[in-house]
Short mmCIF file of C-alpha atoms and ligand atoms in Angstrom, two decimals:
data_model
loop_
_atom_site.label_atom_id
_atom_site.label_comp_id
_atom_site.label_asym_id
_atom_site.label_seq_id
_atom_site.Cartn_x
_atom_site.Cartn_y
_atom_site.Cartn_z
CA UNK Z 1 103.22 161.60 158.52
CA UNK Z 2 104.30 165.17 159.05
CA UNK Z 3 108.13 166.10 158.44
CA UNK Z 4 110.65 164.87 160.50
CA UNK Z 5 111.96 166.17 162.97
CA UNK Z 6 115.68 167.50 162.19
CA UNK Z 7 118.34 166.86 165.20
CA UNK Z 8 121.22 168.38 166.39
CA UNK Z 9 123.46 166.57 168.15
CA UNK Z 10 125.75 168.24 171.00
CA UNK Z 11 128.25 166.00 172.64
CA UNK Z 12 129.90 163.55 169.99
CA UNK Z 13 131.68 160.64 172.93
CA UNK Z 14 131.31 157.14 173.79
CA UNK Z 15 127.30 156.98 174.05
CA UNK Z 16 126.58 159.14 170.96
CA UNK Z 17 127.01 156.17 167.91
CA UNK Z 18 123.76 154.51 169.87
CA UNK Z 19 122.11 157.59 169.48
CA UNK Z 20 123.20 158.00 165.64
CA UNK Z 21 122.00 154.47 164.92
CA UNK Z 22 118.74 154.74 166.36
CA UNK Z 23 118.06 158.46 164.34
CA UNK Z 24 118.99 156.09 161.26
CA UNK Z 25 116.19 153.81 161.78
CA UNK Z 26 113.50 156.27 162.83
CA UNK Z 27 111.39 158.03 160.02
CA UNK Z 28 110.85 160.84 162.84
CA UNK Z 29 114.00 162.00 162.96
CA UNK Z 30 116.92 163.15 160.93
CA UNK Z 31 120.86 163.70 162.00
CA UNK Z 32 120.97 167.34 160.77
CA UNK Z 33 123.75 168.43 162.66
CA UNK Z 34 126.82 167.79 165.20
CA UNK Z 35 129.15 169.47 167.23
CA UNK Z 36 131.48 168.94 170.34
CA UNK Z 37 134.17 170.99 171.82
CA UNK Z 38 136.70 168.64 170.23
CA UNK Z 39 135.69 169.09 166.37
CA UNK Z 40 137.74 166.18 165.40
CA UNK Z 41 135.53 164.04 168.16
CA UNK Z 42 132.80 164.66 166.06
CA UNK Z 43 134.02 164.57 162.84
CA UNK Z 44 135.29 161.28 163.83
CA UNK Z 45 131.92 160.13 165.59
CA UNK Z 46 129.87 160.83 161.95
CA UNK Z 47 132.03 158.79 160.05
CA UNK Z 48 129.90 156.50 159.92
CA UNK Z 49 126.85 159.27 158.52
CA UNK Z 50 129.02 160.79 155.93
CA UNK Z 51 127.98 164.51 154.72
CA UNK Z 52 126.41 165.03 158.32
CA UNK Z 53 127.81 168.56 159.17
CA UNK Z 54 130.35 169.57 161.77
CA UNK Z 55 129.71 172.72 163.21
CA UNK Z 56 130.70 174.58 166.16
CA UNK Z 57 128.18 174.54 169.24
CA UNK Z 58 127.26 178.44 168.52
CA UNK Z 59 126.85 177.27 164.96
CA UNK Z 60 124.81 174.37 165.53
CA UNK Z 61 122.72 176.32 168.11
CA UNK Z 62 122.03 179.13 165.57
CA UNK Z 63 121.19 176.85 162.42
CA UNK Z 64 117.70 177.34 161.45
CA UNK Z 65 117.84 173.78 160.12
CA UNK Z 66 118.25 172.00 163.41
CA UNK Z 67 114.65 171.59 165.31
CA UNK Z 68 116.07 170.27 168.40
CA UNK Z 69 119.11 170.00 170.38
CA UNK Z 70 120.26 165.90 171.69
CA UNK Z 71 122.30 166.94 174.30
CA UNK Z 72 125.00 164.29 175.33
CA UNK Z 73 127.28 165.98 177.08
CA UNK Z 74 129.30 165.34 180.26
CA UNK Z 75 126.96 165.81 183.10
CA UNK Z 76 128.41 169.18 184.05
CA UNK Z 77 127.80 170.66 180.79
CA UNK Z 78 124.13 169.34 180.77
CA UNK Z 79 122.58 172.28 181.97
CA UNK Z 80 124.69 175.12 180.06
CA UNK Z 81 124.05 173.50 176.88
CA UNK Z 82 120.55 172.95 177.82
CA UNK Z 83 120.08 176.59 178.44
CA UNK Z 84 121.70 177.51 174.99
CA UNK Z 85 119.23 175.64 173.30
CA UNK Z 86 116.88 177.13 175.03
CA UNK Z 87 117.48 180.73 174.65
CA UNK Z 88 117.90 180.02 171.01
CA UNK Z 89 114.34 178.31 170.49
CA UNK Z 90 114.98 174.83 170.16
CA UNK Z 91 113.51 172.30 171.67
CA UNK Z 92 116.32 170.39 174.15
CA UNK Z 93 116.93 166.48 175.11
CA UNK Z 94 119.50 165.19 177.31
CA UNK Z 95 121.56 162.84 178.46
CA UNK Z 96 120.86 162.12 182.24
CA UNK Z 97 120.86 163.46 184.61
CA UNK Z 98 119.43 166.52 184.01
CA UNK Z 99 121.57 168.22 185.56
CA UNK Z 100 124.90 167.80 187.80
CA UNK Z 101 122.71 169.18 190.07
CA UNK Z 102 118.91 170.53 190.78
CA UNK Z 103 119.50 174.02 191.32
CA UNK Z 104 121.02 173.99 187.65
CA UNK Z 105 118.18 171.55 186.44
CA UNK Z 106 115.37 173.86 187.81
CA UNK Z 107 117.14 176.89 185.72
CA UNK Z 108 116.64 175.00 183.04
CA UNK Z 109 113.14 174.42 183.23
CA UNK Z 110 112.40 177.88 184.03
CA UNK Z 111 113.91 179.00 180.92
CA UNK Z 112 111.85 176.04 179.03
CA UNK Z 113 108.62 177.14 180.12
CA UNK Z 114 109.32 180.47 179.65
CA UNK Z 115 110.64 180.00 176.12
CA UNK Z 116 107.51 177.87 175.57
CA UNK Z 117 110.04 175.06 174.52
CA UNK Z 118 110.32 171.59 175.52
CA UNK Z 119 112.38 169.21 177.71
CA UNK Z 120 113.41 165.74 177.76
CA UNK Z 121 115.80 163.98 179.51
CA UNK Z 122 117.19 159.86 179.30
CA UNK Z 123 116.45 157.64 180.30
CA UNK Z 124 114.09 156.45 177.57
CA UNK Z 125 115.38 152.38 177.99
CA UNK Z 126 112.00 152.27 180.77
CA UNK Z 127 109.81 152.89 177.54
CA UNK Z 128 111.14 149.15 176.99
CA UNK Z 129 109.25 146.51 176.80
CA UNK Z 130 110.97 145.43 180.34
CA UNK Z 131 110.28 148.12 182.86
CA UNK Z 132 107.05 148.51 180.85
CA UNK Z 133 105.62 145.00 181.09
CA UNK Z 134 106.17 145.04 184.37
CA UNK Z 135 104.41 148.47 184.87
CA UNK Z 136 101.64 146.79 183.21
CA UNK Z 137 101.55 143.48 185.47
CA UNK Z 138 101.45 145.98 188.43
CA UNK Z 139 98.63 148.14 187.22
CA UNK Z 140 97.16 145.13 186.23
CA UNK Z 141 96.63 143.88 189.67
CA UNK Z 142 99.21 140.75 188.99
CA UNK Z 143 100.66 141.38 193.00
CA UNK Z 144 98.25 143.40 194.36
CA UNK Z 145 98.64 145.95 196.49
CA UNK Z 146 102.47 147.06 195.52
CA UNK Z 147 104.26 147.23 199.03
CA UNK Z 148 107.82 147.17 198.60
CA UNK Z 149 110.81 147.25 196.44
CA UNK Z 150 114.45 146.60 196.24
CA UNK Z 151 117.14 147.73 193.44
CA UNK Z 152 120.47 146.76 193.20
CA UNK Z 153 123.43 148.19 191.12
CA UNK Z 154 127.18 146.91 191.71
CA UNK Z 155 130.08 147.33 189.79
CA UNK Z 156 133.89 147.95 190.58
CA UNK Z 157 133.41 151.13 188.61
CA UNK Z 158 133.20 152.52 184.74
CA UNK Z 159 136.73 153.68 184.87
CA UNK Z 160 137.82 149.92 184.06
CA UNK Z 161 136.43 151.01 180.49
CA UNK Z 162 135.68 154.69 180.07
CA UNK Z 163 139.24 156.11 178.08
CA UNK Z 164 137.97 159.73 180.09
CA UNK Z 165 136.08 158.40 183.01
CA UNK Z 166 136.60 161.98 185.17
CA UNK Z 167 133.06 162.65 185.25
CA UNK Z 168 131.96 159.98 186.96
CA UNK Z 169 134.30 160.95 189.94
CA UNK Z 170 132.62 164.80 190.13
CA UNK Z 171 129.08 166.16 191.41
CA UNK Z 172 126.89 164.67 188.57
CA UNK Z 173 128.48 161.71 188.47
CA UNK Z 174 129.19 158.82 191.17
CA UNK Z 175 126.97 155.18 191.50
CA UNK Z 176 123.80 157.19 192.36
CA UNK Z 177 123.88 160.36 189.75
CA UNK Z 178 125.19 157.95 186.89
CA UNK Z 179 123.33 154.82 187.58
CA UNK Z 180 120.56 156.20 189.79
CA UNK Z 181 118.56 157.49 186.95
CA UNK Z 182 117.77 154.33 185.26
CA UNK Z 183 116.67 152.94 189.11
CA UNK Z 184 114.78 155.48 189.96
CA UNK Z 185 113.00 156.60 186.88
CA UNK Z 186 111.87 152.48 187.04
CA UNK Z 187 110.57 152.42 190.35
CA UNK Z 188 108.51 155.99 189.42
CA UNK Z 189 107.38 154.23 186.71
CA UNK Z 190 106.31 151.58 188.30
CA UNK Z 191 105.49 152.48 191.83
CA UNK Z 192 104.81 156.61 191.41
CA UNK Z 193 106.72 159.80 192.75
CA UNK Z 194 108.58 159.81 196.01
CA UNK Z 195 107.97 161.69 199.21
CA UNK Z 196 110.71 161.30 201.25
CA UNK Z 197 114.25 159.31 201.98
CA UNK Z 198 116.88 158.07 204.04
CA UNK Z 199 120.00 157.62 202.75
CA UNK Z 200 123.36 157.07 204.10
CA UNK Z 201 126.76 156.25 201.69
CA UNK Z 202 130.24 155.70 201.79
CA UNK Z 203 133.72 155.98 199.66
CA UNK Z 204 136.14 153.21 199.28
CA UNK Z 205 138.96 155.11 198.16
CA UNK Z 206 140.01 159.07 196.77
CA UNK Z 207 141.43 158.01 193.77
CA UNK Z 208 140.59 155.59 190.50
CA UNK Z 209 143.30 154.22 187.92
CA UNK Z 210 142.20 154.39 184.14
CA UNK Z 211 141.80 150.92 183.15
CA UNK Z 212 141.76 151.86 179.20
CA UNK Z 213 142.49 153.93 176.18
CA UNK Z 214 145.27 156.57 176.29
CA UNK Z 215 145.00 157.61 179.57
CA UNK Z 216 145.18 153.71 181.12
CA UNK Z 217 147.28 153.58 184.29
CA UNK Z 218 146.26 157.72 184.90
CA UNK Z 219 144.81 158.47 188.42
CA UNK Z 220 142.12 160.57 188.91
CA UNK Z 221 140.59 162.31 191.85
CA UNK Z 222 136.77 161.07 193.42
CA UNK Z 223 135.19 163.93 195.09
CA UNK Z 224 131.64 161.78 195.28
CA UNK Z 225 130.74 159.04 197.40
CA UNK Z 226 130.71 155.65 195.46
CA UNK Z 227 128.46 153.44 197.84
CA UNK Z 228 125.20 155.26 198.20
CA UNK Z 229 122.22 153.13 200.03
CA UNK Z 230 118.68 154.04 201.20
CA UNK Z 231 115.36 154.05 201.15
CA UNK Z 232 112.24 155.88 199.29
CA UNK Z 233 109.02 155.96 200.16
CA UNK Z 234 106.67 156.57 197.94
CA UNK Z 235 103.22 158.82 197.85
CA UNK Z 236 101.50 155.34 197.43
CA UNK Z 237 103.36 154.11 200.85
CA UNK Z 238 105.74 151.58 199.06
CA UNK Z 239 109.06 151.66 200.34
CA UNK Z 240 111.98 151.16 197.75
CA UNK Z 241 115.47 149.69 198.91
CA UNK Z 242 118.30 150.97 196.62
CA UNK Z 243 121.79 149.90 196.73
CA UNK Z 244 124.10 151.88 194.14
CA UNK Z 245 127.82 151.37 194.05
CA UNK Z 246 131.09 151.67 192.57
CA UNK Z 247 132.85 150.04 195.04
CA UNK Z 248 131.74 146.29 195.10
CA UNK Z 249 133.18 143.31 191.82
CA UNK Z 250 129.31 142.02 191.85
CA UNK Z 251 125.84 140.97 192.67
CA UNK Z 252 123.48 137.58 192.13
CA UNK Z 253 120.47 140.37 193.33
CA UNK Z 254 118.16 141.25 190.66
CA UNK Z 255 118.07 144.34 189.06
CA UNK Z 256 115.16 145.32 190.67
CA UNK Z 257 112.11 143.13 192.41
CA UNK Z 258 108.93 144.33 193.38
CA UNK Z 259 106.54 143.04 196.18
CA UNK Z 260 102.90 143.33 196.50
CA UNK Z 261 100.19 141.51 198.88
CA UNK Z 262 99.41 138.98 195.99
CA UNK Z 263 103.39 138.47 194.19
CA UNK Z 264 106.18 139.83 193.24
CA UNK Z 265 107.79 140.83 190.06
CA UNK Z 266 111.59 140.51 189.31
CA UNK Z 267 112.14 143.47 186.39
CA UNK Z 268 114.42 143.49 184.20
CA UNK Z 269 117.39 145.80 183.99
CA UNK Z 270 116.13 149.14 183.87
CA UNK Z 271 119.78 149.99 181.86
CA UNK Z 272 118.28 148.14 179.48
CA UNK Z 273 115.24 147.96 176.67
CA UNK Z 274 114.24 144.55 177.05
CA UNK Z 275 114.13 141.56 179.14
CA UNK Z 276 112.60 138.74 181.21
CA UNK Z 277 109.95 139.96 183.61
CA UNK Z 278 109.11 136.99 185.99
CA UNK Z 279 106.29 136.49 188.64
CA UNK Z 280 105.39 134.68 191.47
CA UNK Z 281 102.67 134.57 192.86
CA UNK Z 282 101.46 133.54 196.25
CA UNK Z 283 100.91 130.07 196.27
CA UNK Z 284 102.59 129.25 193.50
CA UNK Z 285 106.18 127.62 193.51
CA UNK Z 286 108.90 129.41 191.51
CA UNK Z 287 108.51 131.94 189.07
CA UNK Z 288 106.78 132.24 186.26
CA UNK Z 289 108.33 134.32 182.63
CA UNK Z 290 105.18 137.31 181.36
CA UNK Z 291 105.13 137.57 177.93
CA UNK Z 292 106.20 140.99 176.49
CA UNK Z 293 102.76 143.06 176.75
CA UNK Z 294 104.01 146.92 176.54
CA UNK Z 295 106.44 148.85 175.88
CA UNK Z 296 108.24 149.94 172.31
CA UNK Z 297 109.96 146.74 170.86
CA UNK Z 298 113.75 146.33 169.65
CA UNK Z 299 113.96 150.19 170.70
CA UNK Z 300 117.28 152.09 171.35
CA UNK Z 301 118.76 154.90 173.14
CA UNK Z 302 116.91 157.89 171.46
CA UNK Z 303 113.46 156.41 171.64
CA UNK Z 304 112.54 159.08 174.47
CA UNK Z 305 113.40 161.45 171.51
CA UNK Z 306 111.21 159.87 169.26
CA UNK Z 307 108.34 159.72 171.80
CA UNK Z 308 108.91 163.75 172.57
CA UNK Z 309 108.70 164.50 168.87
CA UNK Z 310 105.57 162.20 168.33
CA UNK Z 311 103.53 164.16 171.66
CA UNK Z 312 101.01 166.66 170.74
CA UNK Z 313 102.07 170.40 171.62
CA UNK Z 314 100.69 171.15 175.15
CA UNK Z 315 100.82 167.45 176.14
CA UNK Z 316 103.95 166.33 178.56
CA UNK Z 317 106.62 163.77 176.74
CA UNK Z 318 107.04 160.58 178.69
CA UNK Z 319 110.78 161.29 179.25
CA UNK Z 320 109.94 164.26 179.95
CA UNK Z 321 112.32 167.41 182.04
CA UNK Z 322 109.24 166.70 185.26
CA UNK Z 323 109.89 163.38 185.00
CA UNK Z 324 114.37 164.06 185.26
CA UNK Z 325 113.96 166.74 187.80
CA UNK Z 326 112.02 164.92 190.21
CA UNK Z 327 114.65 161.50 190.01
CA UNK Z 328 117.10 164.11 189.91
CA UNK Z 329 115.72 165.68 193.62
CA UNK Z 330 114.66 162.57 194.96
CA UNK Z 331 118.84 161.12 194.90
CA UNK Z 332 120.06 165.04 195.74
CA UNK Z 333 118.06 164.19 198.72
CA UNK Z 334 119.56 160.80 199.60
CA UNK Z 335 122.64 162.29 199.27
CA UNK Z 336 121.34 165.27 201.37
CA UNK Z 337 120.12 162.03 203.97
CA UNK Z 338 123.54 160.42 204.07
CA UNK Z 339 125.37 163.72 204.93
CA UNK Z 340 123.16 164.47 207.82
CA UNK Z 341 121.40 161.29 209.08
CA UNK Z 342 118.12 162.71 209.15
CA UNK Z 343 115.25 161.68 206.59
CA UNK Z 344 114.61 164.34 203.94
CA UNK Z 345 111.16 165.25 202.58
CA UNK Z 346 111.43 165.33 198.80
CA UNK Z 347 110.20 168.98 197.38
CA UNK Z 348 108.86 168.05 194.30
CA UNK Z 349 106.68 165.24 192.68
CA UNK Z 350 105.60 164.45 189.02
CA UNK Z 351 102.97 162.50 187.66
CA UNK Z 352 103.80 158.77 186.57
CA UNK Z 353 104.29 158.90 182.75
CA UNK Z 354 102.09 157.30 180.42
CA UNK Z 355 102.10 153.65 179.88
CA UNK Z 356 103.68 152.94 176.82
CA UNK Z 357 101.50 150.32 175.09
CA UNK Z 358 103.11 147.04 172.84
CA UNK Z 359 104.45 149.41 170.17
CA UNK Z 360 107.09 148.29 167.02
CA UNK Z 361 109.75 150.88 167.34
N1 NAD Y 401 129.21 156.00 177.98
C1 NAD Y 401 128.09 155.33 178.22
O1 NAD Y 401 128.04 154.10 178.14
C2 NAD Y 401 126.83 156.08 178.57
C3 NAD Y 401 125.65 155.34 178.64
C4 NAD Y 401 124.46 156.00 178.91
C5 NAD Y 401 124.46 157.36 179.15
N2 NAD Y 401 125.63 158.06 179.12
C6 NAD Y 401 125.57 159.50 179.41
O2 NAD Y 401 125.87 160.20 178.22
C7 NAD Y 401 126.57 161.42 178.54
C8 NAD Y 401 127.87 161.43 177.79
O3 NAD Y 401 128.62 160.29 178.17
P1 NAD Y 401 129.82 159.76 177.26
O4 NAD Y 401 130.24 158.49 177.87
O5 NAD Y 401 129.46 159.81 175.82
O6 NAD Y 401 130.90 160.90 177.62
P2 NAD Y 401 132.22 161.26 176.81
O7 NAD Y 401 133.13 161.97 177.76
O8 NAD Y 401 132.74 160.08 176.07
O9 NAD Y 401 131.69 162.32 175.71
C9 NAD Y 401 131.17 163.59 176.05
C10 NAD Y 401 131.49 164.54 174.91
O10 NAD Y 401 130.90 165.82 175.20
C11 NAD Y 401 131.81 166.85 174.79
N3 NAD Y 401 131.50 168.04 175.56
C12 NAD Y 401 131.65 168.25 176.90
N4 NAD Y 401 131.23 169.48 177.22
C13 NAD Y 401 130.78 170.06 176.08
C14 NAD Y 401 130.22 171.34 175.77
N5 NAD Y 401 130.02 172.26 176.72
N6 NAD Y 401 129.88 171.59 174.48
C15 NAD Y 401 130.08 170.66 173.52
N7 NAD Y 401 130.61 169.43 173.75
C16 NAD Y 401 130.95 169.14 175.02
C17 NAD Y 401 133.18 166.26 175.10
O11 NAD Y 401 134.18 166.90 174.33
C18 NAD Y 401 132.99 164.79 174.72
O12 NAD Y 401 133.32 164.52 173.37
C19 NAD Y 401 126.69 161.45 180.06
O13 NAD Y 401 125.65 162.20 180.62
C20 NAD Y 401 126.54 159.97 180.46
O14 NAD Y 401 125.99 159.85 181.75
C21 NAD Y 401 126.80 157.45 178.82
#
């Protein structure tokens, strides 16, 4: 086993302990470095990893000892950051999306290629063994022809728990950019890139209350539409139904189901690792539980990281930037859908990852 690979963590908030944990258990990687614009954020993040150093981002940037950047900031900071990384030689993964948007995102890859560096982007929980047993049932013929599928995301909105839930309320953020990702990086796992959509969306109100932390009882503005629906159709000719909102208390619809001419498949959520895939096929009453048979087991946010680091130069990460940029288009253009009514051909396209086979993490 070569050396590991030596991270450098940008972006010290509420998602970056997951991210600490799982660079503890992996042999691949090693916490060399963190910084945030609030030092005491990140101080106060690596408690937890004492003698991990604090530095500033231009420090951390510079540091010959870091080998790549984990970017996990805000979503309008994904992109700058990105690029810093870039331009100083590092290899760069990020939080999703992308980018808050995919004129940013394309900048970034542009520099990437040019730098001869490498991009990856979240989400890595599809390299579970949920979304990924269920890519396997479907490329193993279990429903046939795949013809359709729906996905389904409902809550009353993150700012019941985020203690600095702005960005979610901003381009970048809202039901679709925040939740999206995990939706539609599953269904492009599992059913392959998208051509074109139709998407229309609505906003309940202009203002959330801050449910927690210091800030509880705070109003912020919403500048995003928090009920985004539509449909994608895929190269293949399936047609996915997404419903992604903010603005709804909750669902009894499965994460996501897919439908072929033989069965259908109910996947698990794509926000998370693991789970029950379940089939039924025609003919058959009820549904049937698949046994786990892919994907990396017990894995946690970070894996995508892992999985970057472990890919032979000149070969394309699973998570990879492609991968991010085309999700990223493909809900710029629902959005683009809902604003004028009209379908919108998707520009770009990406091949469907690897499979990730049954793997211990
Ligand atoms: N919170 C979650 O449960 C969760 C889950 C999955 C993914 N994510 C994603 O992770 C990212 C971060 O989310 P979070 O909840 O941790 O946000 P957060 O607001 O809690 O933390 C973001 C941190 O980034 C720092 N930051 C912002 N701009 C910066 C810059 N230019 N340079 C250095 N530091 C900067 C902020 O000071 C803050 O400490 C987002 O993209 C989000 O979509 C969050």
């Amino acid at each position: 086993m070569g050396q590991p690979l030596n991270v450098g963590v940008v972006g010290c908030g509420a998602i970056s302990a997951q991210y600490f944990s799982t660079i503890d258990r992996l042999p691949g990687l090693r916490l060399a470095a963190v910084a945030d614009l609030d030092p005491g954020r990140a101080a106060e993040a690596v408690a937890a990893w004492p003698g991990t150093p604090v530095l500033s981002v231009a420090d951390l940037m510079a540091d010959p000892g870091v080998d790549v950047v984990l970017n996990l900031t805000i979503p309008a900071a994904h992109a700058e950051v990105a690029l810093q990384a870039i331009a100083a030689g590092k290899d760069v993964y990020g939080e999703k999306p992308l980018a808050a948007d995919s004129a940013d995102a394309a900048r970034v890859l542009r520099a990437a290629e040019a730098a001869g560096v490498r991009v990856g982007c979240a989400p890595d929980t599809v390299l579970g063994t949920g979304t990924q047993t269920a890519r396997k049932a479907v490329d193993d013929g279990l429903i046939g022809r795949p013809v359709a599928a729906t996905a389904t995301m409902v809550t009353a909105g993150h700012e019941r728990w985020h203690p600095n839930p702005d960005f979610y309320y901003v381009p970048g953020g809202g039901p679709l950019l925040d939740m999206g990702p995990y939706y539609v990086t599953s269904l492009v796992t599992l059913l392959g890139p998208v051509t074109s959509v139709i998407g229309a969306a609505s906003r309940l109100r202009g203002k959330r209350t801050i449910g927690s932390g210091p800030r509880r009882g705070e109003e912020i503005p919403v500048s995003v539409d928090t009920h985004v629906t539509g449909v994608l159709v895929h190269d293949s000719g399936a047609l996915s139904t997404l419903v992604m909102s903010f603005d709804a208390a909750a669902t009894k619809a499965p994460n996501i189901e897919v439908h072929g001419e033989r069965g259908s498949l109910v996947v698990p959520d794509p926000n998370h690792f693991d789970g029950v895939v379940q089939l039924s096929a025609v003919g058959e009453a009820g549904w049937r539980d698949l046994p786990d048979s892919a994907g990396y087991v017990a894995a946690g946010r970070g894996v995508g990281l892992a999985d970057l680091a472990a890919t032979p130069a000149g070969e394309e990460p699973r998570a990879s930037g492609t991968l991010a940029f085309h999700v990223l288009d493909v809900m710029e253009s629902l959005l683009a859908s809902a604003a004028s009514g009209a379908a919108v051909t998707v520009g770009s396209t990406c091949e469907r990852p690897s499979p990730v086979p049954l793997l211990a993490f």
